[in-house]
Amino acid sequence: MNNGKVVLVSGGSRGLGKEIIQYLLENEFIVATFSRSETDFIKVLREGNDYKDNFYWESLDAKDYNSLKAFVFNVYKKYGKIDGLVNNAGATLEQLLPVTRENDINDIINLNLGSVIHLSRHVSRVMLNQNDGVIINISSIVGVRGFKGTSVYGASKAALDGFTRSLARELGSKGIRVNAISPGFMDTDMTKNMSAGKKAQIIRRTPLGRLGKVEDVVGLVRFLFSCEAGFITGQSFIVDGGLTC
Ligand SMILES: NC(=O)c1ccc[n+]([C@@H]2O[C@H](COP(=O)([O-])OP(=O)(O)OC[C@H]3O[C@@H](n4cnc5c(N)ncnc54)[C@H](OP(=O)(O)O)[C@@H]3O)[C@@H](O)[C@H]2O)c1
């Protein structure tokens, strides 16, 4: 993918999404993103002069599927095309299933899976008209291996991998590639409440001996957007320092 391309990244206000956006803007992509709240990172991009014309943000809750449709419409109206989509927004839920509230289950499924399906649906309609596009779904190793207390989150991410494979088959003939990245545990807000003991246990079990960094994942995002990945679709790539090997 060349510079000047328009990429939509969900949940770009912090963590992995922020790092992906930073990479894309520095490499002259045009970026559209949303999150519920405006962080300093978003504020600086919106109010500063560096990326003013190349950056678009809206405040929305991805569980409100109508607002996803409106967002895609607004991005298309503003830039006239959408070349890439990174389905990054997600949340975790660490709780044993028998004591998990119904609303919390629905929220995780509606965000981690439902919003990805709906956002991909709207964006793929634009990409189909262009006969070109790259979709990257941010999944998790929790969709591949079991971890106690993460059954709902794991279900949403395993479903995302299945979604990736079938969507790749649907869109491949139109030049649209669909892949997933499954990071291991990364040092972001999402894991900030994890106990020191659990972090130490994960590091002990990881051949490369540390937690993941958002930068570890951005390299793969960069590759999947590039021409070098032009014959790769329908795959899920694990980036976890070997934890699941
Ligand atoms: N961190 C890890 O260890 C890890 C490991 C494997 C996979 N992942 C996956 O990587 C992705 C990014 O995770 P992260 O660690 O960067 O998380 P994070 O630091 O918590 O950031 C999540 C981003 O998503 C946005 N978001 C959350 N709920 C939203 C909603 N309802 N509507 C709109 N935006 C929403 C957040 O903004 P607002 O809160 O302002 O809405 C934020 O921008 C997720 O899909 C996650 O499952 C993370």
Coordinates of C-alpha atoms in Angstrom, one line a residue, residues 15-171:
G15 CA -2.7 1.5 23.3
L16 CA -2.1 -0.4 20.1
G17 CA -4.5 1.7 18.0
K18 CA -2.5 4.9 18.9
E19 CA 0.8 3.2 17.9
I20 CA -0.7 2.0 14.6
I21 CA -2.0 5.6 13.9
Q22 CA 1.4 7.1 14.7
Y23 CA 3.1 4.8 12.2
L24 CA 0.5 5.5 9.5
L25 CA 0.6 9.3 9.9
E26 CA 4.4 9.3 9.9
N27 CA 4.3 7.4 6.6
E28 CA 1.8 9.8 5.0
F29 CA -1.3 7.7 5.2
I30 CA -4.6 9.5 5.8
V31 CA -6.1 8.2 9.0
A32 CA -9.7 8.1 10.3
T33 CA -10.4 6.8 13.8
F34 CA -12.9 6.8 16.6
S35 CA -13.1 6.2 20.3
R36 CA -15.5 7.1 23.1
S37 CA -13.2 9.6 24.7
E38 CA -10.7 12.1 23.4
T39 CA -7.3 11.5 24.8
D40 CA -4.4 14.0 24.7
F41 CA -3.0 12.1 21.7
I42 CA -6.2 12.7 19.7
K43 CA -6.4 16.3 20.9
V44 CA -2.9 17.1 19.7
L45 CA -3.6 15.5 16.3
R46 CA -6.8 17.4 15.8
E47 CA -5.6 20.8 17.0
G48 CA -2.0 20.7 15.8
N49 CA -0.9 21.6 12.2
D50 CA 1.2 18.5 11.4
Y51 CA -1.6 16.2 10.4
K52 CA -4.6 18.4 10.3
D53 CA -5.8 17.4 6.8
N54 CA -4.7 13.8 7.2
F55 CA -6.5 13.0 10.4
Y56 CA -10.2 12.6 11.3
W57 CA -11.6 11.5 14.6
E58 CA -15.1 11.1 16.0
S59 CA -16.4 10.3 19.4
L60 CA -18.6 7.2 19.3
D61 CA -19.4 4.0 21.0
A62 CA -18.7 1.1 18.6
K63 CA -21.6 -0.9 20.2
D64 CA -23.9 1.6 18.6
Y65 CA -23.9 0.1 15.1
N66 CA -25.8 3.0 13.5
S67 CA -23.0 5.3 14.5
L68 CA -20.5 3.0 12.8
K69 CA -22.5 3.3 9.5
A70 CA -22.5 7.1 9.9
F71 CA -18.8 7.2 10.6
V72 CA -17.9 5.3 7.5
F73 CA -20.2 7.5 5.5
N74 CA -18.5 10.6 6.9
V75 CA -15.0 9.3 6.2
Y76 CA -16.0 8.4 2.6
K77 CA -17.6 11.8 2.1
K78 CA -14.4 13.5 3.4
Y79 CA -11.7 11.5 1.6
G80 CA -13.6 9.8 -1.3
K81 CA -12.2 6.3 -0.7
I82 CA -11.2 3.9 2.1
D83 CA -8.2 1.7 1.3
G84 CA -7.6 0.0 4.7
L85 CA -9.4 -1.0 7.8
V86 CA -7.8 -2.0 11.1
N87 CA -10.5 -3.5 13.4
N88 CA -8.6 -2.7 16.7
A89 CA -11.2 -1.4 19.2
G90 CA -11.8 -4.0 21.9
A91 CA -12.2 -4.6 25.6
T92 CA -11.4 -7.4 27.9
L93 CA -13.4 -9.1 30.6
E94 CA -11.6 -11.1 33.3
Q95 CA -14.1 -13.0 35.3
L96 CA -15.2 -16.6 35.8
L97 CA -18.3 -17.2 33.7
P98 CA -20.7 -18.3 36.4
V99 CA -20.4 -14.9 38.1
T100 CA -20.4 -12.8 35.0
R101 CA -23.3 -10.4 34.5
E102 CA -25.4 -10.8 31.4
N103 CA -24.9 -7.2 30.4
D104 CA -21.1 -7.6 30.6
I105 CA -21.2 -10.6 28.4
N106 CA -23.3 -8.8 25.8
D107 CA -21.1 -5.7 25.9
I108 CA -17.9 -7.7 25.1
I109 CA -19.5 -9.7 22.3
N110 CA -21.2 -6.6 20.8
L111 CA -17.9 -4.7 20.9
N112 CA -15.2 -7.3 20.1
L113 CA -17.3 -9.2 17.5
G114 CA -20.5 -7.3 16.6
S115 CA -18.8 -4.0 15.9
V116 CA -16.1 -5.6 13.8
I117 CA -18.7 -7.4 11.6
H118 CA -20.8 -4.2 11.1
L119 CA -17.8 -1.9 10.5
S120 CA -16.3 -4.5 8.0
R121 CA -19.7 -4.7 6.3
H122 CA -19.8 -0.9 5.7
V123 CA -16.2 -0.5 4.7
S124 CA -16.2 -3.6 2.4
R125 CA -19.0 -2.0 0.4
V126 CA -16.7 0.9 -0.3
M127 CA -13.7 -1.4 -1.1
L128 CA -15.8 -3.5 -3.4
N129 CA -16.3 -0.5 -5.6
Q130 CA -12.6 0.1 -5.6
N131 CA -11.6 -3.5 -6.3
D132 CA -8.9 -3.1 -3.7
G133 CA -8.5 -3.0 0.1
V134 CA -6.8 -4.4 3.1
I135 CA -8.7 -5.4 6.3
I136 CA -6.8 -6.4 9.5
N137 CA -8.6 -7.7 12.5
I138 CA -6.9 -7.5 15.8
S139 CA -7.7 -10.7 17.5
S140 CA -5.8 -12.3 20.5
I141 CA -4.0 -15.5 21.5
V142 CA -6.9 -15.9 24.0
G143 CA -8.9 -16.9 20.9
V144 CA -6.3 -19.7 20.2
R145 CA -5.5 -21.0 23.7
G146 CA -7.5 -21.1 26.9
F147 CA -6.9 -18.8 29.8
K148 CA -8.9 -19.0 33.0
G149 CA -11.4 -16.2 33.5
T150 CA -11.4 -15.1 29.8
S151 CA -14.0 -17.4 28.2
V152 CA -16.2 -14.6 26.9
Y153 CA -13.3 -12.5 25.6
G154 CA -11.8 -15.7 24.1
A155 CA -15.0 -16.6 22.4
S156 CA -15.2 -13.2 20.8
K157 CA -11.6 -13.4 19.5
A158 CA -11.9 -17.0 18.3
A159 CA -15.0 -15.9 16.4
L160 CA -13.0 -13.1 14.9
D161 CA -10.5 -15.6 13.4
G162 CA -13.4 -17.5 11.8
F163 CA -14.9 -14.3 10.5
T164 CA -11.5 -13.4 9.0
R165 CA -11.2 -16.7 7.1
S166 CA -14.7 -16.6 5.6
L167 CA -14.6 -12.9 4.7
A168 CA -11.3 -13.5 3.0
R169 CA -13.0 -16.1 0.8
E170 CA -15.9 -13.7 0.1
L171 CA -13.8 -10.7 -0.9

